[in-house]
Coordinates of C-alpha atoms in Angstrom, one line a residue:
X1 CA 232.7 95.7 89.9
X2 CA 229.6 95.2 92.1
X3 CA 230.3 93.0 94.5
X4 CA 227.5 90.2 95.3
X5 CA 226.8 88.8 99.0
X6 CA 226.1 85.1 98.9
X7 CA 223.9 83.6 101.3
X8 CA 225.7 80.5 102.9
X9 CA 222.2 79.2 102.8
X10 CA 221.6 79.4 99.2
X11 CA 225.0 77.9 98.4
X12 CA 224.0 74.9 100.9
X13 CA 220.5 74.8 99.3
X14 CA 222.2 74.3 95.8
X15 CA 224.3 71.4 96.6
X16 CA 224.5 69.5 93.4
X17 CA 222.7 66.2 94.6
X18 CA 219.8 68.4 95.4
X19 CA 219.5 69.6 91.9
X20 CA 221.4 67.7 89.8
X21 CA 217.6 66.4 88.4
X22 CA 215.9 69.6 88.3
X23 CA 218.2 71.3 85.6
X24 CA 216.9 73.2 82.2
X25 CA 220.7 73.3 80.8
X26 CA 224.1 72.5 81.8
X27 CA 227.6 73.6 79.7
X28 CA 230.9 73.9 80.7
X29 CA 231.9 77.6 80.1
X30 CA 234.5 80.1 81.5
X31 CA 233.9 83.4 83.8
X32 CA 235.4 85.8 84.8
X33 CA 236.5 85.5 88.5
X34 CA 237.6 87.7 91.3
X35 CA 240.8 89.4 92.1
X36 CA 241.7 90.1 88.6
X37 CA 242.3 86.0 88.1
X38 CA 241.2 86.2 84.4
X39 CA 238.5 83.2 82.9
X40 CA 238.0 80.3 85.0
X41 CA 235.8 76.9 84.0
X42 CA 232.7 76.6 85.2
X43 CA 230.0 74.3 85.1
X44 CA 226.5 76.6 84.5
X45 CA 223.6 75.2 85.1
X46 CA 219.7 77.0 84.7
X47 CA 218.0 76.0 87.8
X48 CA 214.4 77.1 87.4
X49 CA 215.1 81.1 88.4
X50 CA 218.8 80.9 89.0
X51 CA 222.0 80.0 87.1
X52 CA 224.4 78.0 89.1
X53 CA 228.0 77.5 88.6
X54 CA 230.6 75.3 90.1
X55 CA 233.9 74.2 90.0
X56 CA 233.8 71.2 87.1
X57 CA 234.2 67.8 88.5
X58 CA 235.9 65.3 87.5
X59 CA 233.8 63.1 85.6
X60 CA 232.7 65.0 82.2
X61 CA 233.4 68.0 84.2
X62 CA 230.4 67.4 86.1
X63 CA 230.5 68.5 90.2
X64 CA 230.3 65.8 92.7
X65 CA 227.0 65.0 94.4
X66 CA 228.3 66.6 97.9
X67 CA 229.7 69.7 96.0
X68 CA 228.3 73.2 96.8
X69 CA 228.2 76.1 93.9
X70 CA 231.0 78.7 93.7
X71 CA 228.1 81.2 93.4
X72 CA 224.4 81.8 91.6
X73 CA 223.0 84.7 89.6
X74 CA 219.0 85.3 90.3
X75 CA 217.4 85.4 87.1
X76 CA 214.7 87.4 88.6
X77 CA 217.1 90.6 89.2
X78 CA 218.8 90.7 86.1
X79 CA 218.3 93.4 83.3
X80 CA 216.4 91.6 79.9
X81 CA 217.9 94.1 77.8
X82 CA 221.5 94.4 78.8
X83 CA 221.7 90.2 79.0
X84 CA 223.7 89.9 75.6
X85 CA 225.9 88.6 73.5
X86 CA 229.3 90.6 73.3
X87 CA 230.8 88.7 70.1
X88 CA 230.6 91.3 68.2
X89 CA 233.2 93.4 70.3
X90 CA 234.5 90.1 71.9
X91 CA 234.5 86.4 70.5
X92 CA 232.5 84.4 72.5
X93 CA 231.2 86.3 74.7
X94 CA 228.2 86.9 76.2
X95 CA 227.0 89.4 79.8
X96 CA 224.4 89.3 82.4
X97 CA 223.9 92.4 83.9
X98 CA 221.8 92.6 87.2
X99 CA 219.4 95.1 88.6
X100 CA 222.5 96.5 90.8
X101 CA 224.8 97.0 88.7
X102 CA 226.5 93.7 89.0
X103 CA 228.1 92.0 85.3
X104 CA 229.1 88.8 84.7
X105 CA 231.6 88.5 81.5
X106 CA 231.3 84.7 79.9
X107 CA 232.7 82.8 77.7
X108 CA 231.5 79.9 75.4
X109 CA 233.6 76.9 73.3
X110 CA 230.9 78.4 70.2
X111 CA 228.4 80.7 69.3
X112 CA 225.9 77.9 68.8
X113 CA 225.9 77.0 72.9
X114 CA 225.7 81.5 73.5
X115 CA 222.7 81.4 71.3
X116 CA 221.1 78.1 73.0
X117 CA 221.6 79.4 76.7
X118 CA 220.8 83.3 75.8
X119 CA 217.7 82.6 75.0
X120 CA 216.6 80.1 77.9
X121 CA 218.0 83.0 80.3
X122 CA 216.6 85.9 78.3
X123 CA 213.1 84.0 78.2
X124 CA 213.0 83.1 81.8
X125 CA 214.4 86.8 83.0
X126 CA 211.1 88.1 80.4
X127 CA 208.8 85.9 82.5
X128 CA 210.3 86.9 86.1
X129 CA 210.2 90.4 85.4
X130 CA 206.6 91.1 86.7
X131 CA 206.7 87.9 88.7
X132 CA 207.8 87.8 92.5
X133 CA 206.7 85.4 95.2
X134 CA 204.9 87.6 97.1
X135 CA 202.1 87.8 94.2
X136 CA 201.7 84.0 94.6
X137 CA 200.1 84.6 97.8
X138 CA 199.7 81.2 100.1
X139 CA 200.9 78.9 97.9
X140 CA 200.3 76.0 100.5
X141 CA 196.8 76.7 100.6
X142 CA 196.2 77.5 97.1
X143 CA 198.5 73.9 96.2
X144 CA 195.9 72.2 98.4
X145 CA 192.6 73.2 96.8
X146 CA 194.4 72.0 93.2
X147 CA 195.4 69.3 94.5
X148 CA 191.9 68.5 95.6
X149 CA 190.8 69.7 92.0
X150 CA 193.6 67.9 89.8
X151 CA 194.9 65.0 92.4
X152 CA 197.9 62.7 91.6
X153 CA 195.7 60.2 91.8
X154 CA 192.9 60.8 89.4
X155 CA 192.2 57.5 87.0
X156 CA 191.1 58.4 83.3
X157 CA 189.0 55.3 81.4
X158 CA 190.1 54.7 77.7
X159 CA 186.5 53.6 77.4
X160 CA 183.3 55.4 78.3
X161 CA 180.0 53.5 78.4
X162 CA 176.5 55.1 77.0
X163 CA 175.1 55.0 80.7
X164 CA 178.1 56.8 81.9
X165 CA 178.8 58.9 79.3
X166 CA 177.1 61.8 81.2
X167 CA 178.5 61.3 84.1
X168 CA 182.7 61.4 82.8
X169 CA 181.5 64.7 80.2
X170 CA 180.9 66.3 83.8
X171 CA 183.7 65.2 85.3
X172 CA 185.7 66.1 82.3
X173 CA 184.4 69.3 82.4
X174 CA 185.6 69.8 86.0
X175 CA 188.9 68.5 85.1
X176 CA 189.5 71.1 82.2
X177 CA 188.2 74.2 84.3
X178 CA 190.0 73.6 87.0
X179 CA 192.8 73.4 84.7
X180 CA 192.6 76.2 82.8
X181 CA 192.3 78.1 86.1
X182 CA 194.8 77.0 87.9
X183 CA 197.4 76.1 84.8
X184 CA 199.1 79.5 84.8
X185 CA 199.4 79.9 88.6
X186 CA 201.4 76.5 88.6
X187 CA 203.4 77.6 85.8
X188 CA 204.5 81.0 88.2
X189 CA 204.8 79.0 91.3
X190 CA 207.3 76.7 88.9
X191 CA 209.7 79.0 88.2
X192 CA 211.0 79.7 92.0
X193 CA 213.3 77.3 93.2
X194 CA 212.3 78.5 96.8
X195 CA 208.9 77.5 96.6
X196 CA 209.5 74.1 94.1
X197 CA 210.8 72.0 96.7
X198 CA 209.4 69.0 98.7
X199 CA 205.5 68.1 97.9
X200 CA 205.3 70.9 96.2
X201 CA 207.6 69.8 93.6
X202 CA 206.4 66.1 93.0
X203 CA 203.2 67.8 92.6
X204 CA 204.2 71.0 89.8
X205 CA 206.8 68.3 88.4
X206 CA 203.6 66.2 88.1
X207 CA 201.4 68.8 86.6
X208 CA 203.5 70.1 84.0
X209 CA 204.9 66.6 83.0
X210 CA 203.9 63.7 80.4
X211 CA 202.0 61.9 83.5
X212 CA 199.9 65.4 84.3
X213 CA 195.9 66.8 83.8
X214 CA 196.5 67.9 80.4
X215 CA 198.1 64.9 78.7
X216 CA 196.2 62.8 80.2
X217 CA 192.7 64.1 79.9
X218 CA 194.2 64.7 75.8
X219 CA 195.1 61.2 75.8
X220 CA 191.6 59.9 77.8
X221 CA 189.6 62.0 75.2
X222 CA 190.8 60.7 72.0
X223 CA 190.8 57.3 73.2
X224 CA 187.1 57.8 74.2
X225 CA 185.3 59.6 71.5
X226 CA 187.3 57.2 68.9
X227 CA 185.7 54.8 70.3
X228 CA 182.6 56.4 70.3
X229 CA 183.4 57.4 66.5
X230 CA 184.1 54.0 65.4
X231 CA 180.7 52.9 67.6
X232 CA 178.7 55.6 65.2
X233 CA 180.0 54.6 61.8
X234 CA 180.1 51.1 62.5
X235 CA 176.1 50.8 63.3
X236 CA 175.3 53.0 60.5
X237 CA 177.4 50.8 57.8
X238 CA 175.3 47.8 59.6
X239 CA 171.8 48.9 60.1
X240 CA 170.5 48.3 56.7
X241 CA 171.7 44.1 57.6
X242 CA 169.6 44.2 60.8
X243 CA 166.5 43.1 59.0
X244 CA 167.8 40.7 57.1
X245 CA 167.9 37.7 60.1
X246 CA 165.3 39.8 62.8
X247 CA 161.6 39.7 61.8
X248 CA 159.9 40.2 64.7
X249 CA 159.7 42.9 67.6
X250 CA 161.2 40.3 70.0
X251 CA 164.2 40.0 67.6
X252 CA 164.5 43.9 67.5
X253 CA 165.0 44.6 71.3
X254 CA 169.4 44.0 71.4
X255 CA 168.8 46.3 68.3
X256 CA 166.8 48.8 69.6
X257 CA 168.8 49.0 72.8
X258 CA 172.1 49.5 70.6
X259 CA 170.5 52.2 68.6
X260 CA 169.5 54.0 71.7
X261 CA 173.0 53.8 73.0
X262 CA 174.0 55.4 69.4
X263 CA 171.7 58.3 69.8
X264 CA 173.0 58.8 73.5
X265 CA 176.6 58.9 71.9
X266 CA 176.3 61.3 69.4
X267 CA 174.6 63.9 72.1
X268 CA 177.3 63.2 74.1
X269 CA 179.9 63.6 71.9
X270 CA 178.9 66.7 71.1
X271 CA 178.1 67.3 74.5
X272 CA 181.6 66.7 75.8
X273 CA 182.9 69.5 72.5
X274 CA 180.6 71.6 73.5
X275 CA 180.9 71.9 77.3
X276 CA 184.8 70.9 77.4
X277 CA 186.4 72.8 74.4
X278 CA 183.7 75.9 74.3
X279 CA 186.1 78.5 75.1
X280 CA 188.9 77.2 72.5
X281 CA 187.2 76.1 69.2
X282 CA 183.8 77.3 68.0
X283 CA 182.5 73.7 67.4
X284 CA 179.9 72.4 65.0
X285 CA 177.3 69.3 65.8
X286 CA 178.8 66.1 64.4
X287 CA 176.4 63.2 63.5
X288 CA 173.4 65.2 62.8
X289 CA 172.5 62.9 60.0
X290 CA 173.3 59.8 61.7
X291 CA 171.1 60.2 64.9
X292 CA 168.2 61.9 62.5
X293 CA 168.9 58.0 60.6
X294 CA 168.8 55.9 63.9
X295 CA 166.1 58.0 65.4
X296 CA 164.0 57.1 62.2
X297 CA 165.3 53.1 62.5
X298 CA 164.0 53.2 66.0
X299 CA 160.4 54.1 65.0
X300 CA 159.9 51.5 62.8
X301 CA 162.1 49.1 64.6
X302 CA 159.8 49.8 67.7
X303 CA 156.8 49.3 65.7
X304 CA 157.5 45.9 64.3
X305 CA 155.1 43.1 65.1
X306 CA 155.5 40.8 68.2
X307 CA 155.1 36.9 67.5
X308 CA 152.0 37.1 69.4
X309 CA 150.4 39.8 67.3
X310 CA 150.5 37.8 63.7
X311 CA 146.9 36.1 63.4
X312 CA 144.4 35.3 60.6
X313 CA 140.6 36.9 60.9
X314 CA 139.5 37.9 64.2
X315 CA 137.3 35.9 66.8
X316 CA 133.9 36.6 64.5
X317 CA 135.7 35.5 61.6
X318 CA 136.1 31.9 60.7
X319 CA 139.5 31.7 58.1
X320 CA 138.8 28.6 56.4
X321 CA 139.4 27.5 52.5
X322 CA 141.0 25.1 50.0
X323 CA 143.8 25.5 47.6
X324 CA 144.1 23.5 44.8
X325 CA 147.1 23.3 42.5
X326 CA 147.8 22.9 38.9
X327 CA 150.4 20.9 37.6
X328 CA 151.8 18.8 34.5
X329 CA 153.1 15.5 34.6
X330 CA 155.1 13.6 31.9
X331 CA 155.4 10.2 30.9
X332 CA 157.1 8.2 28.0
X333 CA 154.8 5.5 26.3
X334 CA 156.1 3.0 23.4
X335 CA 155.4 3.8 19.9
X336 CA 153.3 1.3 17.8
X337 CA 155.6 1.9 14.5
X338 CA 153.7 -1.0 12.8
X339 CA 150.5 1.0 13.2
X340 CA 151.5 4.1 12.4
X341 CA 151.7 6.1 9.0
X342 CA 154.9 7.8 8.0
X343 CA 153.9 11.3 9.2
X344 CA 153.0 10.3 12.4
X345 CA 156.1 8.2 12.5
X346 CA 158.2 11.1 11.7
X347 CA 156.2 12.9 14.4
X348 CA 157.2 11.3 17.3
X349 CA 160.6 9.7 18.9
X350 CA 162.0 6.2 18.0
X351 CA 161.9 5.5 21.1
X352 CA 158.8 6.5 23.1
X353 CA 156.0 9.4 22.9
X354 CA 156.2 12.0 25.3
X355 CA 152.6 12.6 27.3
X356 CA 151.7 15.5 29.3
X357 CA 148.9 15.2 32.1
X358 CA 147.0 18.1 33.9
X359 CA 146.8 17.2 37.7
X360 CA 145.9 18.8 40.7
X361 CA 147.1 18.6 44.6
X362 CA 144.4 19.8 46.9
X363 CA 145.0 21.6 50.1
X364 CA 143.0 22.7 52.6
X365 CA 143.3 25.4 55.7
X366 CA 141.2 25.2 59.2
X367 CA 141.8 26.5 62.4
X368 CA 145.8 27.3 61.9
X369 CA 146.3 24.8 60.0
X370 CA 147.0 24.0 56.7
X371 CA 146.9 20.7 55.4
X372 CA 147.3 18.4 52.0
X373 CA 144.4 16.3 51.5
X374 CA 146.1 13.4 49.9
X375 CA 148.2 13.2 52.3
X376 CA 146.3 14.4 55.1
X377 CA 146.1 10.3 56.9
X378 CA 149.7 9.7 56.9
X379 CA 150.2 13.5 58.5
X380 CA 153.3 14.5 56.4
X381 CA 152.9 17.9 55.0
X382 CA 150.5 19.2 58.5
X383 CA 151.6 22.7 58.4
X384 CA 149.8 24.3 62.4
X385 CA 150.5 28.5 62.6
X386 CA 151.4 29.6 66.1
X387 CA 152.9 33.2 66.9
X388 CA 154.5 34.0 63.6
X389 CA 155.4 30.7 62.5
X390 CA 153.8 27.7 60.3
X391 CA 155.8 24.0 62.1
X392 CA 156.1 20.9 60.4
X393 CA 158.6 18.8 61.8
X394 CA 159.6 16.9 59.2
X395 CA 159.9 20.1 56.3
X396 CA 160.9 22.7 58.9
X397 CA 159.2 26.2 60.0
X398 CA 157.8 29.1 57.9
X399 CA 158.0 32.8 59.5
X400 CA 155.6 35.5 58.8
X401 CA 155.1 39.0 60.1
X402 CA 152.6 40.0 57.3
X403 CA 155.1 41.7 55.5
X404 CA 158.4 39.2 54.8
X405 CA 157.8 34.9 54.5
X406 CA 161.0 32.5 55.2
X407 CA 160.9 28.7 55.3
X408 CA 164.2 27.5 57.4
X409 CA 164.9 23.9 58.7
X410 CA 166.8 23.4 61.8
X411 CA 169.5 21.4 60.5
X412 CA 170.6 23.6 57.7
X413 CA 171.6 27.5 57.6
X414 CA 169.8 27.8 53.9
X415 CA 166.8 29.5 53.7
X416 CA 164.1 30.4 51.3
X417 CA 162.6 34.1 51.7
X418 CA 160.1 36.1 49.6
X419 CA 158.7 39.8 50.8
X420 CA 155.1 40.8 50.5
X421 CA 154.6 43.9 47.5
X422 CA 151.3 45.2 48.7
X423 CA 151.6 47.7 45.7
X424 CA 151.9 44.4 43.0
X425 CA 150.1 42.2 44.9
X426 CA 153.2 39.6 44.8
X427 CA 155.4 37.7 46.3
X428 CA 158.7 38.7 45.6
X429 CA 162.0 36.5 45.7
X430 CA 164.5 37.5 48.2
X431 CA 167.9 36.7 46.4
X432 CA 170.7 35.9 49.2
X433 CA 174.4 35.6 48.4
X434 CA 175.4 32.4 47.4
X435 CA 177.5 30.2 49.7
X436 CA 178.2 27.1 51.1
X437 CA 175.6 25.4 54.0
X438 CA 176.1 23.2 56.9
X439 CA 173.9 20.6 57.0
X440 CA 173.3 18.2 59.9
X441 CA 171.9 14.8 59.5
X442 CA 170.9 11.7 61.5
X443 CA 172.4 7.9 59.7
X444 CA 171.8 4.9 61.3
X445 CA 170.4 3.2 64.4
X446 CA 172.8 4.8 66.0
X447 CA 171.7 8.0 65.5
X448 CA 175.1 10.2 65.4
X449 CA 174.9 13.4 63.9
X450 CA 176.4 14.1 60.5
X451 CA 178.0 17.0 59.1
X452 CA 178.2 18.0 55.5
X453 CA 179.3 21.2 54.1
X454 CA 177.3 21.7 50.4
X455 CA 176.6 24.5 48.2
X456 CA 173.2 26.4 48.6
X457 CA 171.0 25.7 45.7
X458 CA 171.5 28.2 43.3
X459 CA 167.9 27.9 42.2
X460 CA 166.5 32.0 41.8
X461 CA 162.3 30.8 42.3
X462 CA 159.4 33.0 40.6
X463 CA 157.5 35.5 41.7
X464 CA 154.1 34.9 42.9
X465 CA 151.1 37.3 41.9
X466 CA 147.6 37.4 43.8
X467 CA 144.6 38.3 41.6
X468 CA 142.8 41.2 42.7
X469 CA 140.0 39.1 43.8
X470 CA 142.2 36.7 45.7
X471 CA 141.0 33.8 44.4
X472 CA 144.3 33.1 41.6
X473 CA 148.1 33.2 42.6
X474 CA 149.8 32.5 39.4
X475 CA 154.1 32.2 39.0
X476 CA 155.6 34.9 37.5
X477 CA 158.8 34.0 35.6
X478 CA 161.0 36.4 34.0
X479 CA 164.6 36.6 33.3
X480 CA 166.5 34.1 35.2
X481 CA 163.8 32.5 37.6
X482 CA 163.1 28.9 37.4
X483 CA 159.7 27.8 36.6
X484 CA 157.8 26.1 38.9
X485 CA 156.0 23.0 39.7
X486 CA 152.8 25.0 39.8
X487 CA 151.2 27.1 37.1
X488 CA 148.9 28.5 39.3
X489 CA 146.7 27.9 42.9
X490 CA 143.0 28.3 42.6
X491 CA 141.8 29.9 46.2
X492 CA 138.4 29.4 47.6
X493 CA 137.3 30.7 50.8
X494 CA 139.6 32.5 52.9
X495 CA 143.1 31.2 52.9
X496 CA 146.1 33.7 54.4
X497 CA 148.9 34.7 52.4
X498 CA 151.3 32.8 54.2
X499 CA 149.5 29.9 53.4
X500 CA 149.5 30.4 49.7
X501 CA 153.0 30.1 49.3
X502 CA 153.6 27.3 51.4
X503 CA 151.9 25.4 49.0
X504 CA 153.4 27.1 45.7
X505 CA 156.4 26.3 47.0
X506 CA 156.0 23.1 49.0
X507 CA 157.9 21.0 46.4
X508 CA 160.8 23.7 45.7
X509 CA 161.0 22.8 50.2
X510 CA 161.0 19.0 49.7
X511 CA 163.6 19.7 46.8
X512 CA 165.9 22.0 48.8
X513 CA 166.4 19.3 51.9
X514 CA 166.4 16.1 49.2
X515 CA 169.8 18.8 48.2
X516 CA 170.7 18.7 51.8
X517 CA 170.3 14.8 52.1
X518 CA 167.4 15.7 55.0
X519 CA 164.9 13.8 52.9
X520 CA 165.0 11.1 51.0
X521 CA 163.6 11.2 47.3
X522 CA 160.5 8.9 48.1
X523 CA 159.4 11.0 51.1
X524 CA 158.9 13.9 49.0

């Protein structure tokens, strides 16, 4: 038997406290010992490059804190091939044959812990076998410039802002080349006990831990671009609702803004796969369709009309003109029966004759605004245009962007809306979902507000259609629509389109708040 030295220095640098929380694998197993003394117990443990055995302790066999190893076998001077397990010839064996010549003969309680600690020995001897600490050059210097690279202290977000989106994929990026770089020098310098020691450890512990670069740069970029994902699919499930309450370029802006954030976040998303995953995956642009959909929704977001920018005629142009509306009225009169023959009496009700009138309601519009002549003393139904919107503050605001026309009143969420069909020449309803309004209202000298939660009216209004001349806009009713008060409006001179359907639909207004209790039935 080749007999091993062993350096007093070693066996002091092993003392268990030192490394009792630096250990691969521990088991109690039997070797052979000196002298011809036959198997002894021994507590092995692996110990980065070295196996370590003492004399078992008394707790669980485990060594005390201040105990020092019986001896040590470096991994790094064993034989790969002639490490092996002798069951075969001998039950529960198992040798580790140095480079000198040296064999250790050990024993195991089962072939299930030879086959467990073979092949962490056999692995770790494969890896040390072109590895030696010399070829690690200044490991001091070269810990210091990762250290700078990849420090202790670097602070991943879980969240990633458009503005500073470029900013982290850089950073990112420094973070994984520096990693991949330095990576398999740390996982060299991690195998030698003599170098692991001190800073160094903390910091290769670190590194190759739960806490290090690469978990948590994984764990920073999924939390990141899921965000981003969710940001990407969320706005382009949403963007066809964005017009439904935002009419004017004013209204667009928080839109516009968010949509340019979206297109920021797709090229960095696939930015950051690009530039941070390059050399593992061949990667494919995500989003394509998306940004080409936002880019697109930007245009004609951008491109909407300001407030300011909705006017009638131009400065040489003087937009004046009347409206006048047709309409029937009926009323019940008493029947003469003494008068009348039997046909005629069989012709009409017992109790009354039903009599329908043609009348007409006259409007007129003048400089912005549009007015009804008979009631244009008391001042009621005054309707004055100014940047996108007809007031009245009694029946509430119109909006019009020369494309989409919606009556609101501040004290209920119900609205009216028709769109513009330059194609038709109509006004087309706008059918919203049905549900339930809020309505505010003032009772009493007092004047407290009152709230009252109704149904929206379920009415579904006609259709309106211009003549070609512009001088007719006659109700369309098909299907379901109700018919309205009007049959048609007669136009002369030059009225807007806005204006038009104020009046066509000036009682369905009055109508809608009487449904709200926000007017009264003799105000309408």
């Amino acid at each position: 038997m080749v007999k091993v030295e062993r350096k007093k220095d070693l066996l002091k640098w092993f003392l268990f406290s030192r490394i009792k929380n630096d250990i691969s694998y521990s088991t109690l197993l039997k070797k052979t010992g000196g002298n011809g003394k036959g198997y002894l117990d021994r507590y092995f443990v692996l110990h980065r490059n070295y196996i370590i055995y003492y004399k078992p302790g008394k707790t669980d066999s485990k060594p005390e804190d201040n105990q020092e190893p019986q001896g040590y076998i470096n991994l790094g001077e064993c034989v790969y091939e002639e490490t092996k397990n002798l069951s075969k010839t001998q039950p529960l064996t198992f040798q580790i044959t140095t480079k000198i010549g040296r064999v250790y003969y050990i024993k195991a309680k089962d072939d299930k812990t030879i086959e467990t600690f073979l092949f962490l020995i056999r692995s770790r001897i494969q890896t040390l076998s072109n590895l030696t600490i010399q070829s690690l050059g200044n490991t001091e210097e070269n810990l210091k410039n990762i250290s700078n690279l990849l420090p202790r202290s670097m602070k991943l977000p879980d969240r990633v802002k458009p503005d500073s989106a470029t900013k982290w994929i850089m950073e990112m990026s420094s973070y994984y080349e520096s990693y991949r770089e330095w990576e398999p020098y740390l996982m060299k310098l991690d195998q030698f006990s003599e170098l692991c020691h001190g800073e160094t450890k903390e910091y290769v512990d670190w590194f190759v831990g739960s806490e290090g670069p690469r978990l948590s740069m994984i764990r920073c970029e999924e939390l990141v671009l899921e965000n981003w994902n969710e940001f990407i699919k969320k706005t382009n499930s949403e963007i066809n609702t964005y017009e439904e309450t935002r009419f004017f370029n004013e209204d667009f802006q928080d839109i516009i803004k968010h949509l340019k954030n979206m297109v920021l976040l797709i090229d960095s998303y696939n930015l950051y796969m690009r530039q941070c995953h390059h050399k593992t995956v061949k990667y494919v642009d995500k989003y394509l369709e998306e940004k080409s959909y936002f880019v697109q929704q930007l245009d004609k977001y951008s491109k909407m009309p300001t407030m300011s920018s909705i006017h009638f005629g131009s400065h040489l142009e003087q937009v004046q003109g009347t409206i006048k509306g047709t309409y029937f009225t009926t009323t019940h009169q008493e029947n003469d029966i003494d008068s009348k023959t039997n046909s005629e009496q069989e012709q009409t009700s017992s109790n009354g004759i039903v009599e329908s009138r043609e009348k007409y309601e006259e409007w007129k519009f003048s400089e912005n605004c549009l007015i009804n002549v008979d009631n244009e003393e008391k001042g009621q139904e005054h309707w004055r245009f100014s940047n996108g919107f007809f007031r009245n503050e009694r029946l509430g605001d119109v909006m019009w962007n020369n494309k989409t026309w919606v009556w609101s009143h501040p004290k209920t969420d119900y609205k009216i809306r028709f769109d513009w069909d330059s194609v038709s020449n109509s006004f087309v309803y706008f059918q919203p979902r049905t549900t339930a309004s809020i309505s505010i209202s003032l009772h009493g000298s007092q004047s407290k507000l009152s709230f009252s939660k109704k149904p929206h009216p379920t009415t579904v209004y006609a259709d309106w259609r211009l003549s070609k001349n512009n001088i007719l806009l006659h109700s369309v009713v098909i299907g379901n629509k109700s018919k309205p008060m009007f049959i048609d409006l007669e136009v002369q001179g030059i009225v807007p389109l806005p204006a038009m359907l104020i009046v066509a639909m000036s009682y369905h207004i009055k109508e809608a708040l009487e449904h709200f209790n926000l007017l009264s039935p003799t105000q309408k």
